Short mmCIF file of C-alpha atoms in Angstrom, two decimals:
data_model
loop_
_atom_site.label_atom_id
_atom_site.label_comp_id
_atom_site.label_asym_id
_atom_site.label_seq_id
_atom_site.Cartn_x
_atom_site.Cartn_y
_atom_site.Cartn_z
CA UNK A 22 60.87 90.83 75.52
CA UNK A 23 61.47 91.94 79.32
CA UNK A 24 64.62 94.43 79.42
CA UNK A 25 67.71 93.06 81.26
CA UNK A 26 69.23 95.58 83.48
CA UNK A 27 72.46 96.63 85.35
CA UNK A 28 71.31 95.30 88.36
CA UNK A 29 71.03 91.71 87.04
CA UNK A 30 74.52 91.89 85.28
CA UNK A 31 75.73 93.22 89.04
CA UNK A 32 74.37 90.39 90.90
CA UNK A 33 76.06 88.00 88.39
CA UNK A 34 79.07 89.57 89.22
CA UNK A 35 77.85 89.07 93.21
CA UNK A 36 77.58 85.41 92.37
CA UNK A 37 81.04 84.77 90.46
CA UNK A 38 82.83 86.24 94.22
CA UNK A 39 81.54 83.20 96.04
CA UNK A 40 83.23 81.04 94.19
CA UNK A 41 85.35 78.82 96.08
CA UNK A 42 88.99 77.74 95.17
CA UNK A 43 92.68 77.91 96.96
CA UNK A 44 94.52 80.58 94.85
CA UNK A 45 97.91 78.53 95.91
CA UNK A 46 99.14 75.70 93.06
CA UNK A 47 100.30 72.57 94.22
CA UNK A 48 103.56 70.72 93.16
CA UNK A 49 101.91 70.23 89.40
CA UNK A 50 100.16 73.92 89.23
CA UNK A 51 96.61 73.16 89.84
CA UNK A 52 94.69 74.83 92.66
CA UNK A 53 95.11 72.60 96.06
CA UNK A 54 92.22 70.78 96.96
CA UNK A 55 91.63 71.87 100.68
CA UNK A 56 89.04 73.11 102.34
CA UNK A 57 88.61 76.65 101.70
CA UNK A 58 88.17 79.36 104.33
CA UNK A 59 87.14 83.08 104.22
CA UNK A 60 90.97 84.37 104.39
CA UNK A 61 91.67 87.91 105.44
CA UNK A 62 93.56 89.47 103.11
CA UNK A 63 94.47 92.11 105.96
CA UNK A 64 95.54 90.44 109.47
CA UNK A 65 92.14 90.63 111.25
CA UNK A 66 94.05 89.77 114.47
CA UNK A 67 96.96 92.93 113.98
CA UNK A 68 95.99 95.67 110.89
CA UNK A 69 92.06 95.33 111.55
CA UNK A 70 91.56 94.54 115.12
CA UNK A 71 93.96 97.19 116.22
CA UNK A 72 92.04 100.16 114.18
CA UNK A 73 88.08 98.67 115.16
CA UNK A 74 85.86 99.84 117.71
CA UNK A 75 83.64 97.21 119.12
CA UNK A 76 84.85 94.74 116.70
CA UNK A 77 84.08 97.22 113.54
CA UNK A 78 85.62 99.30 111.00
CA UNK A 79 84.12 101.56 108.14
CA UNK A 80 85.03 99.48 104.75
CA UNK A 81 85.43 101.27 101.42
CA UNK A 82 83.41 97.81 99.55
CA UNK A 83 80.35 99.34 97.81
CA UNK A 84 77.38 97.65 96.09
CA UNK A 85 75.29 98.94 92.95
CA UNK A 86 72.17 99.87 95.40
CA UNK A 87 74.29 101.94 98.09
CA UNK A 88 76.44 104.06 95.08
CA UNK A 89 72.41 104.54 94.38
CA UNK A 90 71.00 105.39 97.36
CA UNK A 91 73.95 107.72 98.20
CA UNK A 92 73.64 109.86 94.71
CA UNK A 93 76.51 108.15 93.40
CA UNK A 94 79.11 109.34 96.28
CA UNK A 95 81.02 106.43 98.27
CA UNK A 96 80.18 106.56 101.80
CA UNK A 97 82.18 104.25 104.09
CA UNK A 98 79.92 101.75 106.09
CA UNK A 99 80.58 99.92 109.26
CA UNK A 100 81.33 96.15 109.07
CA UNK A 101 82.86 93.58 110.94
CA UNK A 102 86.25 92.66 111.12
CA UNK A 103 85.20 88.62 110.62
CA UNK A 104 83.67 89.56 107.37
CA UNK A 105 86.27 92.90 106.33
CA UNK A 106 88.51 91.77 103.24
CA UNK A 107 87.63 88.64 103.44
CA UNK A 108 87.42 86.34 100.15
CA UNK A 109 87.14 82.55 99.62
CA UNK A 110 90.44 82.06 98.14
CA UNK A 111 92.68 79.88 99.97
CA UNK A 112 92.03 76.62 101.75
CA UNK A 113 92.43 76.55 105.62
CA UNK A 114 96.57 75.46 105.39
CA UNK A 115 97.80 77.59 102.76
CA UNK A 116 96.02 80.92 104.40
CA UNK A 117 97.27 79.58 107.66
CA UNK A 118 100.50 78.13 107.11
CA UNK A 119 101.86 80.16 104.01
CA UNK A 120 101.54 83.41 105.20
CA UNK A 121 102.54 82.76 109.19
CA UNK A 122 105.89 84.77 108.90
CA UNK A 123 103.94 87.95 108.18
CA UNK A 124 100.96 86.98 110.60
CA UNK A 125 102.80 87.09 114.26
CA UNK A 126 102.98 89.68 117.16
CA UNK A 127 105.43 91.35 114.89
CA UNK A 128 107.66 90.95 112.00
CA UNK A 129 111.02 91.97 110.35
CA UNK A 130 110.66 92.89 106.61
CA UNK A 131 112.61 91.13 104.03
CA UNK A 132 112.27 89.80 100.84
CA UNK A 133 110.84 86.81 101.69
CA UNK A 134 108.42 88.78 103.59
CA UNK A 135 107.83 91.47 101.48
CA UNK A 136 107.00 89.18 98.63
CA UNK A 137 104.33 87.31 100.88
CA UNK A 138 102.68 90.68 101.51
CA UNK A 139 102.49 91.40 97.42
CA UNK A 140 101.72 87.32 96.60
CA UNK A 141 98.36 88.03 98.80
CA UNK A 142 97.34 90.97 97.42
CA UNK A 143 98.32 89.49 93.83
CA UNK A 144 96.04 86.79 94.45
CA UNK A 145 92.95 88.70 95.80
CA UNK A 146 93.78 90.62 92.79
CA UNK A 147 93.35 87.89 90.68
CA UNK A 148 90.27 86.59 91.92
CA UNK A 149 88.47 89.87 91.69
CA UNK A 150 89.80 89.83 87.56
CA UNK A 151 88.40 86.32 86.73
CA UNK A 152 85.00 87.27 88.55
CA UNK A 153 84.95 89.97 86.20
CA UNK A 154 85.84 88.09 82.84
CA UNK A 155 83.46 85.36 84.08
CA UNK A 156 80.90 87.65 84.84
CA UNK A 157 81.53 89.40 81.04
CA UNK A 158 79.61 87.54 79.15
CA UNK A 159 76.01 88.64 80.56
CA UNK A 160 76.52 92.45 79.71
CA UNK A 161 75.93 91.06 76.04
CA UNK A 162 72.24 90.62 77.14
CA UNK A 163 72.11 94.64 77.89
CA UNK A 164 69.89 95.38 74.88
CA UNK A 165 67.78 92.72 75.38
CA UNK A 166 64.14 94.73 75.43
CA UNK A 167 66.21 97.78 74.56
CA UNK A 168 65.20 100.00 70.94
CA UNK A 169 66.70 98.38 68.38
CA UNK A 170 68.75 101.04 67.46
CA UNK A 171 70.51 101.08 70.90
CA UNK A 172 71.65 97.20 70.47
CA UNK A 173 74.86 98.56 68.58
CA UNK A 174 75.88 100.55 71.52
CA UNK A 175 74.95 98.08 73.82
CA UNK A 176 77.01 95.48 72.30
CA UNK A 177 80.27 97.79 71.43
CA UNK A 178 80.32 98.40 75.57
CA UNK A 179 79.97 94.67 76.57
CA UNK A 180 82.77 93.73 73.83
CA UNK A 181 85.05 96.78 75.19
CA UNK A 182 84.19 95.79 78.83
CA UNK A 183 85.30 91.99 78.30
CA UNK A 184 88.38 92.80 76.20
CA UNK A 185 89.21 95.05 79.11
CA UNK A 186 88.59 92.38 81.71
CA UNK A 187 90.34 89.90 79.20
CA UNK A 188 93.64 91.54 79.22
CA UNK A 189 93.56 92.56 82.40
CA UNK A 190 93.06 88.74 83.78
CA UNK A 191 95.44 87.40 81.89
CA UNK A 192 98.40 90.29 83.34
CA UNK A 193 97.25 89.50 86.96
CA UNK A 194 97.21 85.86 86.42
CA UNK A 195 100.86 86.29 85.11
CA UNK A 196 102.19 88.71 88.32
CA UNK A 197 100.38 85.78 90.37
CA UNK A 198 102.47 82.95 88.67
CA UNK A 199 105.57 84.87 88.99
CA UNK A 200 105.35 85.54 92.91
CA UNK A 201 104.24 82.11 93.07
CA UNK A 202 107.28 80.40 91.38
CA UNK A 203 109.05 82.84 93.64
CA UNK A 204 107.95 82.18 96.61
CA UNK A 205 108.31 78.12 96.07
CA UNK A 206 112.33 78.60 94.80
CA UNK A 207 112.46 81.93 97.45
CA UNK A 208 113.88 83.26 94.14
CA UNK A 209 113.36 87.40 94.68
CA UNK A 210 115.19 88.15 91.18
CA UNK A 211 113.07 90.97 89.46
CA UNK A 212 111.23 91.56 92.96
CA UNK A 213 111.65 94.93 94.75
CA UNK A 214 110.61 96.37 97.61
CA UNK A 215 110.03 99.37 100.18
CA UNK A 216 108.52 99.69 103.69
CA UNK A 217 108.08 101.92 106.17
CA UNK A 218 107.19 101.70 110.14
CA UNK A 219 105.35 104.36 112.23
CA UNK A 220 105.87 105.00 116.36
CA UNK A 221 102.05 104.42 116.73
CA UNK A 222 98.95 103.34 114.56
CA UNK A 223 97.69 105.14 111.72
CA UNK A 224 93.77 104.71 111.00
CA UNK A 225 93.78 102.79 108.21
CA UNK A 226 94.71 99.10 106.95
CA UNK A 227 94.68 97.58 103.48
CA UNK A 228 95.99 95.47 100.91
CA UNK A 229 95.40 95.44 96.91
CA UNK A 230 97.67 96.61 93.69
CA UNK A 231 96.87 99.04 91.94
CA UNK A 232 98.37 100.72 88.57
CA UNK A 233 100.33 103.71 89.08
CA UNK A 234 98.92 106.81 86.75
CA UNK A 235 101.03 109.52 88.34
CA UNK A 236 103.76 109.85 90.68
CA UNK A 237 103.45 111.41 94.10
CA UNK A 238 104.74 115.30 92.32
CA UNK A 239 102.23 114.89 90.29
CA UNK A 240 104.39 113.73 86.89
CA UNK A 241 103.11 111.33 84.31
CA UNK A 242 104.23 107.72 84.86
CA UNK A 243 102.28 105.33 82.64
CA UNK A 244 98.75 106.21 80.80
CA UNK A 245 96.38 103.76 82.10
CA UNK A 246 93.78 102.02 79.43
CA UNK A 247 95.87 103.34 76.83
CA UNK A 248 97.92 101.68 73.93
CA UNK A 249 98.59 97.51 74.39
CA UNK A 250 102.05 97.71 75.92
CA UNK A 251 101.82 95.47 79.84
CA UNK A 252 101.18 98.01 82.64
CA UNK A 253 103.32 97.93 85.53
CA UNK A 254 101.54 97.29 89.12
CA UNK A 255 102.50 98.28 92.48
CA UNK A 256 101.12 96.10 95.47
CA UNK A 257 100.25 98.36 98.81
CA UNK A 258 99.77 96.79 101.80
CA UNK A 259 99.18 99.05 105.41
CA UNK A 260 98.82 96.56 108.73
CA UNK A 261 100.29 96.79 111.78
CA UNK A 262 102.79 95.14 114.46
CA UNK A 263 102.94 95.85 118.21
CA UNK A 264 100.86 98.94 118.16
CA UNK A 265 103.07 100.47 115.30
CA UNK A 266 101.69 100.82 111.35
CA UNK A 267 103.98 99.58 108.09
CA UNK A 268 103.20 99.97 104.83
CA UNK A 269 104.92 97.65 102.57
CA UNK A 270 104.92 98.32 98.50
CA UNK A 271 106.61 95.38 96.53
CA UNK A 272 106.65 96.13 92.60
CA UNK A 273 108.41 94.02 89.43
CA UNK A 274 110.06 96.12 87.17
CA UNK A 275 113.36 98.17 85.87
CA UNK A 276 114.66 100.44 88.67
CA UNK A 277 113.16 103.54 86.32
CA UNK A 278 109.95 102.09 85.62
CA UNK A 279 106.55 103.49 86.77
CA UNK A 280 106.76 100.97 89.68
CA UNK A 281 109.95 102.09 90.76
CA UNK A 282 109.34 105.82 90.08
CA UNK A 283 106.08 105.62 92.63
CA UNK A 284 107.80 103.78 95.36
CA UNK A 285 110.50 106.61 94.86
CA UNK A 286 108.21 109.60 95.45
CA UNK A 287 106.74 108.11 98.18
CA UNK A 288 110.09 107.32 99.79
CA UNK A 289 111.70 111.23 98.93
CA UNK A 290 108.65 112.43 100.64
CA UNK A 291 109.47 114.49 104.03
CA UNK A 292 109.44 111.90 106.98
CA UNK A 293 106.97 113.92 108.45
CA UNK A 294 103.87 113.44 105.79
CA UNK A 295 104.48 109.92 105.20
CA UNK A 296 101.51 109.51 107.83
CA UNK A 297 99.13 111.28 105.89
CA UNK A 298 100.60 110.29 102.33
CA UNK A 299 100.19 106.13 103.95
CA UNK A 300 96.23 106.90 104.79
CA UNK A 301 95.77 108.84 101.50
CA UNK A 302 97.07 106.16 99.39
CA UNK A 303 95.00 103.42 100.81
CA UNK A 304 91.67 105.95 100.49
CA UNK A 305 92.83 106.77 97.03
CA UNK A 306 93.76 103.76 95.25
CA UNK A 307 92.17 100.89 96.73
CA UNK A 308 88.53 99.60 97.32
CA UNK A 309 89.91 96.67 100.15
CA UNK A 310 90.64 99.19 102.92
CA UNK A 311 89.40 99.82 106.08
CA UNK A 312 88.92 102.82 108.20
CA UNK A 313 89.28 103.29 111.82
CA UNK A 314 85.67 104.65 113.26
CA UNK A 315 86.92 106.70 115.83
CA UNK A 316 89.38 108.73 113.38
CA UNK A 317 86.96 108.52 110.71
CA UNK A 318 84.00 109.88 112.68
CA UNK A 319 85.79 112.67 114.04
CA UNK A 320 86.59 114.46 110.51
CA UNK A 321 84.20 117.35 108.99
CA UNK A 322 81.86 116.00 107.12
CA UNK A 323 83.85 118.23 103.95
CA UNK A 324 87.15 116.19 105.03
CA UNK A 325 85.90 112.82 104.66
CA UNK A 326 84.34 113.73 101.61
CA UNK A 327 87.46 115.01 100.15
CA UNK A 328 89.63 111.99 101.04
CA UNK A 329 87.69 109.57 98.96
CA UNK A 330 86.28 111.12 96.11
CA UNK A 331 88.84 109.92 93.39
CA UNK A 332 89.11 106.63 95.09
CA UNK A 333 89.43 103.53 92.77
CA UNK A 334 85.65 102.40 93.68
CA UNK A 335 84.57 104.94 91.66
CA UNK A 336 86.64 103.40 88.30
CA UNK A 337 89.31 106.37 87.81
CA UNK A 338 92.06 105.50 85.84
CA UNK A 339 93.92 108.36 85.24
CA UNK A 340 94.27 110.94 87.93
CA UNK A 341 94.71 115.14 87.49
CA UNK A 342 98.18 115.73 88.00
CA UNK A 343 96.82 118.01 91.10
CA UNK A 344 95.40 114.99 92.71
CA UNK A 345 98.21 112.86 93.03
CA UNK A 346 100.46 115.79 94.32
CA UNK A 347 97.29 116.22 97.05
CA UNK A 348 98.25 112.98 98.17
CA UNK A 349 101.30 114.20 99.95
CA UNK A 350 99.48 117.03 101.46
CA UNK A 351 99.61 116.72 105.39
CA UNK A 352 96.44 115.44 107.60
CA UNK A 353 96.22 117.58 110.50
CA UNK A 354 95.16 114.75 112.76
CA UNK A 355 98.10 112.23 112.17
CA UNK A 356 101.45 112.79 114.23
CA UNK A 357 102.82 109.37 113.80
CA UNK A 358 106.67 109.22 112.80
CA UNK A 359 108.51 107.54 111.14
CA UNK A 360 111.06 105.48 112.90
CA UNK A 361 112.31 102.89 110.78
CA UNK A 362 112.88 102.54 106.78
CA UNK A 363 113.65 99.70 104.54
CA UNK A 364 113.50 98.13 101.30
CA UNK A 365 115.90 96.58 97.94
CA UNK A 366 115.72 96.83 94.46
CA UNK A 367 115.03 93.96 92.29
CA UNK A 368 118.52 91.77 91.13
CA UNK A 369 118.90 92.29 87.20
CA UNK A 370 116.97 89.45 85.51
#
């Protein structure tokens, strides 16, 4: 029998992120039936456009053959800002209509607003975790041609690997439904959340969640893939407005949760590294950001090398203490400031 490799199991997984669907329910909680577009899930008209040269920015997206080619190290490539973080997941209206407030020459940050920011990244979210259940089931053919006494192992991983993908489907589907019915009622009860706004642009845009391991001094907040209690997510988005960068976290949770306690270093950080902490964050925990070239190109060769090799492409889950406290460390080439600060905690449920 011919062996079934990794690569075949990858380009399922290819396949299952061209699906098309609008993330958005409609009034009886079934995916709208409108045409579907590419949407950005970072403004490719403000956070992308305003960091690209000739149209272009380095994306942290990786495939199976590149991680091969380049020995296993991430290395940024250029793409275009049509096709960077970009997924067919809404129709034309919803990505159009839905999130306009946060889509203009500029924007004030509320809760309404802050809660479109997560909803998006919630929903990109959750179609990256049912591309992965979907795509599950073919790692079970991993010991096909393989020495019989290898088909054990092989099947333990692809039964870990679904549970995994299982359970963590399910709790993204659930965030999604939650900033959904929130949205719809502009209900913000359990919602918090924190921003910040720069005098000028910092090099970077993005927009995920990710699972908070550590806090920004380093300290133990919640031990990822460990025990069955629900893991608490922060969402991260970096775009900008007139020129000027904002981050924007928006997290569900008690006020001394691992949510909360993340937001909270970040915000008792020194004004004056919150530049460097905002880029570090997006290089660190999330695959969907994107990279000025002009900044990027300009670092040692060392630097750039340092800044993403713990990032979430490469699967880390729990960070070294001494790697999230990093994350505060300054970046000589960033001077933006800080000149405006914002953000509410969640109403009691």
């Amino acid at each position: 029998m011919p062996s079934f490799n990794i690569h075949q199991a990858a380009a399922h997984y290819i396949k299952e992120l061209q699906r098309r669907y609008c993330s958005h329910a409609n009034a009886a909680g079934q995916p709208c039936g409108g045409q579907i577009v590419r949407a950005h899930t970072v403004q490719k008209s403000g956070g992308l456009e305003a960091i690209a040269r000739d149209s272009r920015v380095y994306s942290l997206t990786t495939t199976m053959p590149e991680m091969e080619k380049n020995q296993g190290r991430l290395v940024p490539r250029l793409v275009g800002i049509g096709q960077a973080s970009v997924f067919p997941g809404f129709c034309a209206e919803h990505d159009r209509d839905l999130f306009r407030p946060i889509e203009g020459k500029d924007c004030i940050i509320g809760f309404a607003e802050a809660l479109l920011f997560s909803y998006r990244a919630v929903c990109f979210e959750a179609y990256l975790k049912r591309a992965q259940l979907a795509a599950s089931d073919i790692l079970f053919r991993l010991d096909e041609g393989a020495p019989v006494e290898h088909h054990e192992l092989a099947q333990n991983m692809a039964r870990n690997v679904q549970h995994s993908a299982r359970r963590a489907a399910a709790a993204t589907h659930a965030r999604k439904e939650a900033y959904e019915a929130g949205l719809v009622a502009q209900n913000f009860t359990g919602f918090s959340y924190s921003w910040t706004r720069f005098n000028q642009l910092l090099p970077v845009a993005c927009c995920g969640t990710f699972l908070p391991d550590n806090d920004l001094t380093g300290t133990l907040l919640q031990r990822i893939a460990h025990g069955t209690q629900a893991f608490e997510h922060v969402t991260l988005n970096i775009t900008s407005f007139a020129g000027q960068s904002v981050i924007v976290f928006g997290w569900s949770g008690t006020d001394d949760g691992p949510a909360a306690r993340f937001v909270q270093s970040f915000d008792a950080l020194d004004d004056q590294l919150k530049a460097a902490a905002t880029t570090r964050l997006a290089l660190e925990y999330l695959e969907n950001s994107y990279i000025s070239p002009d900044w990027w190109e300009a670092l040692p060769e060392s630097y750039r090398r340092g800044l993403i090799s713990h990032d979430a492409a490469r699967g880390v889950y729990q960070r070294p203490p001494a790697i999230s406290r990093a994350l505060g460390w300054p970046i000589a080439s960033l001077t933006a400031s800080v000149i405006a600060k914002g953000g509410q905690a969640a109403d009691a449920i």
